[in-house]
Amino acid sequence: MQSQPDISRFPIPALSEMPDDIRARIVAVQEKSGFVPNVFLVLAC
């Protein structure tokens, strides 16, 4: 049994699993805002 419910119906990939160009854009957003919005991670799949 799962202890915590999923936060998304879609898989959220790790940054290390993403192509370099997408990872660079997400890291740039993280540096500017201090966090990465989940929608960016989901759409990166």
CSV table of C-alpha atoms in Angstrom, one decimal:
chain,number,residue,atom,x,y,z
A,1,MET,CA,0.0,0.0,0.0
A,2,GLN,CA,1.2,3.4,-0.9
A,3,SER,CA,1.9,5.7,2.1
A,4,GLN,CA,1.5,9.0,0.1
A,5,PRO,CA,-0.9,9.7,-2.8
A,6,ASP,CA,0.6,10.6,-6.1
A,7,ILE,CA,0.7,14.3,-6.9
A,8,SER,CA,0.2,13.7,-10.6
A,9,ARG,CA,-1.4,11.2,-13.0
A,10,PHE,CA,1.6,11.7,-15.2
A,11,PRO,CA,5.1,10.5,-14.3
A,12,ILE,CA,7.5,13.3,-13.2
A,13,PRO,CA,11.0,12.6,-14.5
A,14,ALA,CA,14.2,13.4,-12.7
A,15,LEU,CA,16.3,16.2,-14.1
A,16,SER,CA,19.1,13.7,-14.8
A,17,GLU,CA,16.7,11.8,-17.1
A,18,MET,CA,15.9,14.8,-19.3
A,19,PRO,CA,17.7,15.8,-22.5
A,20,ASP,CA,20.4,18.4,-22.0
A,21,ASP,CA,18.5,21.3,-23.7
A,22,ILE,CA,15.4,20.8,-21.7
A,23,ARG,CA,17.4,20.4,-18.4
A,24,ALA,CA,19.2,23.7,-19.1
A,25,ARG,CA,15.9,25.6,-19.5
A,26,ILE,CA,14.5,24.1,-16.3
A,27,VAL,CA,17.6,24.8,-14.3
A,28,ALA,CA,17.5,28.4,-15.6
A,29,VAL,CA,13.9,28.7,-14.3
A,30,GLN,CA,14.9,27.2,-11.0
A,31,GLU,CA,17.8,29.7,-10.6
A,32,LYS,CA,15.5,32.7,-11.2
A,33,SER,CA,12.5,31.5,-9.2
A,34,GLY,CA,14.1,29.3,-6.6
A,35,PHE,CA,11.9,26.3,-7.5
A,36,VAL,CA,10.8,24.3,-10.4
A,37,PRO,CA,7.0,24.3,-11.1
A,38,ASN,CA,5.7,20.7,-11.4
A,39,VAL,CA,4.0,21.6,-14.7
A,40,PHE,CA,7.4,22.2,-16.3
A,41,LEU,CA,8.6,18.7,-15.2
A,42,VAL,CA,5.4,17.0,-16.4
A,43,LEU,CA,5.5,18.8,-19.8
A,44,ALA,CA,9.2,17.9,-20.2
A,45,CYS,CA,8.3,14.2,-20.7
